[in-house]
Amino acid sequence: MSWFNDYTLRTVILGTSLLGLFSGALGCIAVLRRQSLVGDTLAHASLPGICLAYLLFRSREALPLMLGAAFAGLIAMGIVSVTQRATKTDPNSALGTVLTIFFGAGAVILGIIQRGHDAGQAGLDKFLFGQAASLVTSQVVAIATIGLISLFVFAMVFKEFKLLAFDPIFAESVGLPVRRTNIILTGLLVGAVVVGLNTVGVILLSAMLVAPGVAARQWTDQLVKMVVLAGLFGCLGGGLGAYLSTVAAEMPTGPVVVLVLVAWVVISLIIGPAKGIAFRAKRRQEATS
Amino acid sequence: MSLSIRDLTVIYRDAPVLRDIDLDLPKGQLCAIVGPNGAGKSTLIKAALGLVEPVSGSINWCGAPLRTQKTKVGYVPQRSSVDWDFPTDVFDVVLMGTFSRVGWLKSPGKAERKRVAECLDLVGMAEYAKTQISQLSGGQQQRVFFARALAQNAELTFMDEPFAGVDATTEESLLNVLKTMKSEGKTIIAVHHDLQTVRERFDHITLLNKRIIASGSMDATFTESNLKAAYGIDFAIAGGVD
């Protein structure tokens, strides 16, 4: 176990596992509300936020960049919400439009920064695909702090989330503060996105949010268990992906983590006891024989 | 008269769906809302529940705006409005009926759980409490929605096509639930599509076709001329009322 003594590797694996844990659990919000594009939009929209935060503070410290990302994500969701209400656009079209506009703007600003021959900007482009190898302890602490706060808030609003995800019309009819709850749930997704930026990168982050939840759904029919399993799958997938990308392949972390998680989704779809294909086939067989 | 709707107009995409609705419905009765497709029946109860925003009008319950009394209102939506593949069980769905009384961010306690068990018993679903909702038949799904509305313990319950697509046994037992609710002084307002059965099941009828055609007690209002005005075609009422 020599790799465990390696400080850098330990930081990287710890950080990515924590990230997988938080984004997997919180990602169930997006999965169950059929809002995977929301995660995608938040992630892509964070790029201009990161770049502007860098220009403003001239620093690659984790906190200002994360705040910039969160701020941009919230503005993007605000624009989506206003667009939808003002023009009665279909939610996915509104999300897709905002996603591309923000990501395009982010790519332009990133290009301008990179042409500036500013030594400090080196590595800003790592936010595209993520580079877990560059994780430092302060970032891991930031991931753990934001993640724990988000999970705590998620536990507080769990009852409201469940009702809103299962039956939003009923939720509104009984006077549940739908708007307030929606804002909190979106805020939690923003939290999950922000912690994942360094590691997985903006482009593939939504897979990190969605894949663990989709895999977990194949293994259980209970909401609480699904969230716990998604956290576990995210944690293991994140750690393994980071290890493979850093040690074995020297590749960007995002794609490797996502490939690991997607492989697990495929396996779960086949053998998952709750909804997996093999299990359903077996049940059908039992029913007919 | 306890539900009082005045001057209600609802517009969808520039086309009026409900126009100048003035309607009074009595307390403690089973009230049906009938009318042809597109008459605005569902929209009427959605407006009452605050789910669609009217361009004008007021909706009062016992003299105060209904929207300020949401804990007194129950709702049985159409079964197709939710995802029955959602990872949860029968008990948890019925428990959702207690959430508005429990309050934001608070957890249901022992009293709520006991109430849920009683409601499941009333609709004949006690043994299915731990059953995954994806395993339910259409009739069982509707029983679960009735149990959830019972758990709300509301004075006034709106139902959107409560008997649509359920088997005869379920229909019979759901009717008994409605009678029990009525005997407890509850008011039921249901969108109903079946003219053959509306007369024996409800006390009060409102014929709707974007505006109110007629509204009143079943015997006085369920007439061939009113039906013709609502549906635009001739109806022969079995048993001959006219």
Coordinates of C-alpha atoms in Angstrom, one line a residue, chain A residues 129-260:
Chain A
F129 CA -12.1 18.5 -17.6
G130 CA -10.9 18.6 -14.1
Q131 CA -7.5 17.7 -12.7
A132 CA -7.7 16.0 -9.4
A133 CA -3.9 15.7 -9.3
S134 CA -3.8 19.4 -8.5
L135 CA -6.0 19.1 -5.4
V136 CA -4.5 20.6 -2.3
T137 CA -5.6 20.2 1.3
S138 CA -7.4 23.5 1.5
Q139 CA -9.6 22.4 -1.4
V140 CA -10.4 19.1 0.2
V141 CA -11.4 21.0 3.3
A142 CA -13.6 23.3 1.2
I143 CA -15.2 20.3 -0.5
A144 CA -15.9 18.7 2.9
T145 CA -17.3 21.9 4.5
I146 CA -19.6 22.7 1.6
G147 CA -20.6 19.1 1.2
L148 CA -21.5 18.6 4.9
I149 CA -23.5 21.8 5.0
S150 CA -25.4 20.8 1.9
L151 CA -26.1 17.3 3.2
F152 CA -27.4 18.8 6.5
V153 CA -29.7 21.1 4.7
F154 CA -30.9 18.2 2.4
A155 CA -31.8 16.2 5.5
M156 CA -33.8 19.2 6.9
V157 CA -35.9 19.6 3.7
F158 CA -36.1 15.9 2.9
K159 CA -39.8 15.6 3.6
E160 CA -40.6 18.6 1.4
F161 CA -38.3 17.4 -1.3
K162 CA -40.0 14.0 -1.3
L163 CA -43.5 15.5 -1.7
L164 CA -42.4 18.0 -4.3
A165 CA -40.6 15.3 -6.3
F166 CA -43.4 12.8 -6.2
D167 CA -46.4 15.1 -6.6
P168 CA -45.7 18.8 -7.2
I169 CA -49.3 19.6 -7.9
F170 CA -50.5 18.1 -4.6
A171 CA -47.6 19.9 -2.8
E172 CA -48.8 23.2 -4.1
S173 CA -52.5 22.4 -3.3
V174 CA -51.7 21.8 0.4
G175 CA -49.8 25.1 0.6
L176 CA -46.2 23.8 0.7
P177 CA -43.9 26.8 0.0
V178 CA -43.0 25.4 -3.4
R179 CA -41.0 28.4 -4.5
R180 CA -38.9 28.5 -1.3
T181 CA -38.3 24.8 -1.4
N182 CA -37.3 24.9 -5.1
I183 CA -34.8 27.6 -4.4
I184 CA -33.3 25.5 -1.6
L185 CA -33.1 22.4 -3.7
T186 CA -31.5 24.3 -6.6
G187 CA -29.1 25.8 -4.0
L188 CA -28.1 22.3 -2.9
L189 CA -27.4 21.3 -6.5
V190 CA -25.3 24.4 -6.8
G191 CA -23.4 23.3 -3.8
A192 CA -22.8 19.8 -5.3
V193 CA -21.6 21.4 -8.6
V194 CA -19.3 23.8 -6.9
V195 CA -17.5 21.1 -4.9
G196 CA -16.9 19.1 -8.1
L197 CA -15.5 21.8 -10.3
N198 CA -11.8 21.4 -9.5
T199 CA -11.9 17.7 -9.7
V200 CA -14.3 16.6 -12.5
G201 CA -14.6 19.8 -14.5
V202 CA -17.6 21.6 -15.8
I203 CA -18.2 19.5 -18.8
L204 CA -18.7 16.2 -17.2
L205 CA -19.9 17.2 -13.8
S206 CA -23.5 16.5 -14.4
A207 CA -22.7 12.8 -15.0
M208 CA -21.1 12.8 -11.6
L209 CA -24.4 14.1 -10.2
V210 CA -26.7 11.8 -12.1
A211 CA -24.9 8.5 -12.6
P212 CA -24.7 7.5 -8.9
G213 CA -28.4 8.2 -8.4
V214 CA -29.4 6.2 -11.5
A215 CA -27.3 3.3 -10.4
A216 CA -28.6 3.4 -6.9
R217 CA -32.2 3.4 -8.2
Q218 CA -31.6 -0.1 -9.6
W219 CA -30.7 -1.5 -6.2
T220 CA -33.5 -0.2 -4.0
D221 CA -37.1 1.0 -4.0
Q222 CA -36.7 3.2 -1.0
L223 CA -35.9 6.9 -1.3
V224 CA -33.6 7.1 1.8
K225 CA -31.7 4.0 0.8
M226 CA -31.3 5.3 -2.7
V227 CA -29.7 8.6 -1.5
V228 CA -27.3 6.6 0.8
L229 CA -26.4 4.2 -2.0
A230 CA -25.9 7.0 -4.4
G231 CA -23.5 8.6 -2.0
L232 CA -21.7 5.3 -1.5
F233 CA -21.4 4.7 -5.3
G234 CA -20.3 8.2 -5.9
C235 CA -17.6 7.9 -3.2
L236 CA -16.2 4.6 -4.5
G237 CA -16.5 5.6 -8.1
G238 CA -14.8 9.0 -7.4
G239 CA -12.0 7.4 -5.5
L240 CA -11.3 4.6 -8.0
G241 CA -11.6 7.0 -10.9
A242 CA -9.2 9.5 -9.3
Y243 CA -6.7 6.7 -8.5
L244 CA -6.8 5.3 -12.1
S245 CA -6.5 8.7 -13.7
T246 CA -3.6 9.8 -11.5
V247 CA -1.6 6.7 -11.1
A248 CA -2.3 4.5 -14.1
A249 CA -3.1 6.8 -16.9
E250 CA -2.2 10.4 -16.1
M251 CA -5.4 11.5 -17.7
P252 CA -7.8 14.2 -16.8
T253 CA -9.9 13.0 -13.8
G254 CA -13.3 13.9 -15.0
P255 CA -13.5 11.5 -17.9
V256 CA -12.0 8.6 -16.0
V257 CA -14.4 9.1 -13.0
V258 CA -17.3 9.3 -15.4
L259 CA -16.3 6.2 -17.2
V260 CA -16.0 4.3 -14.0

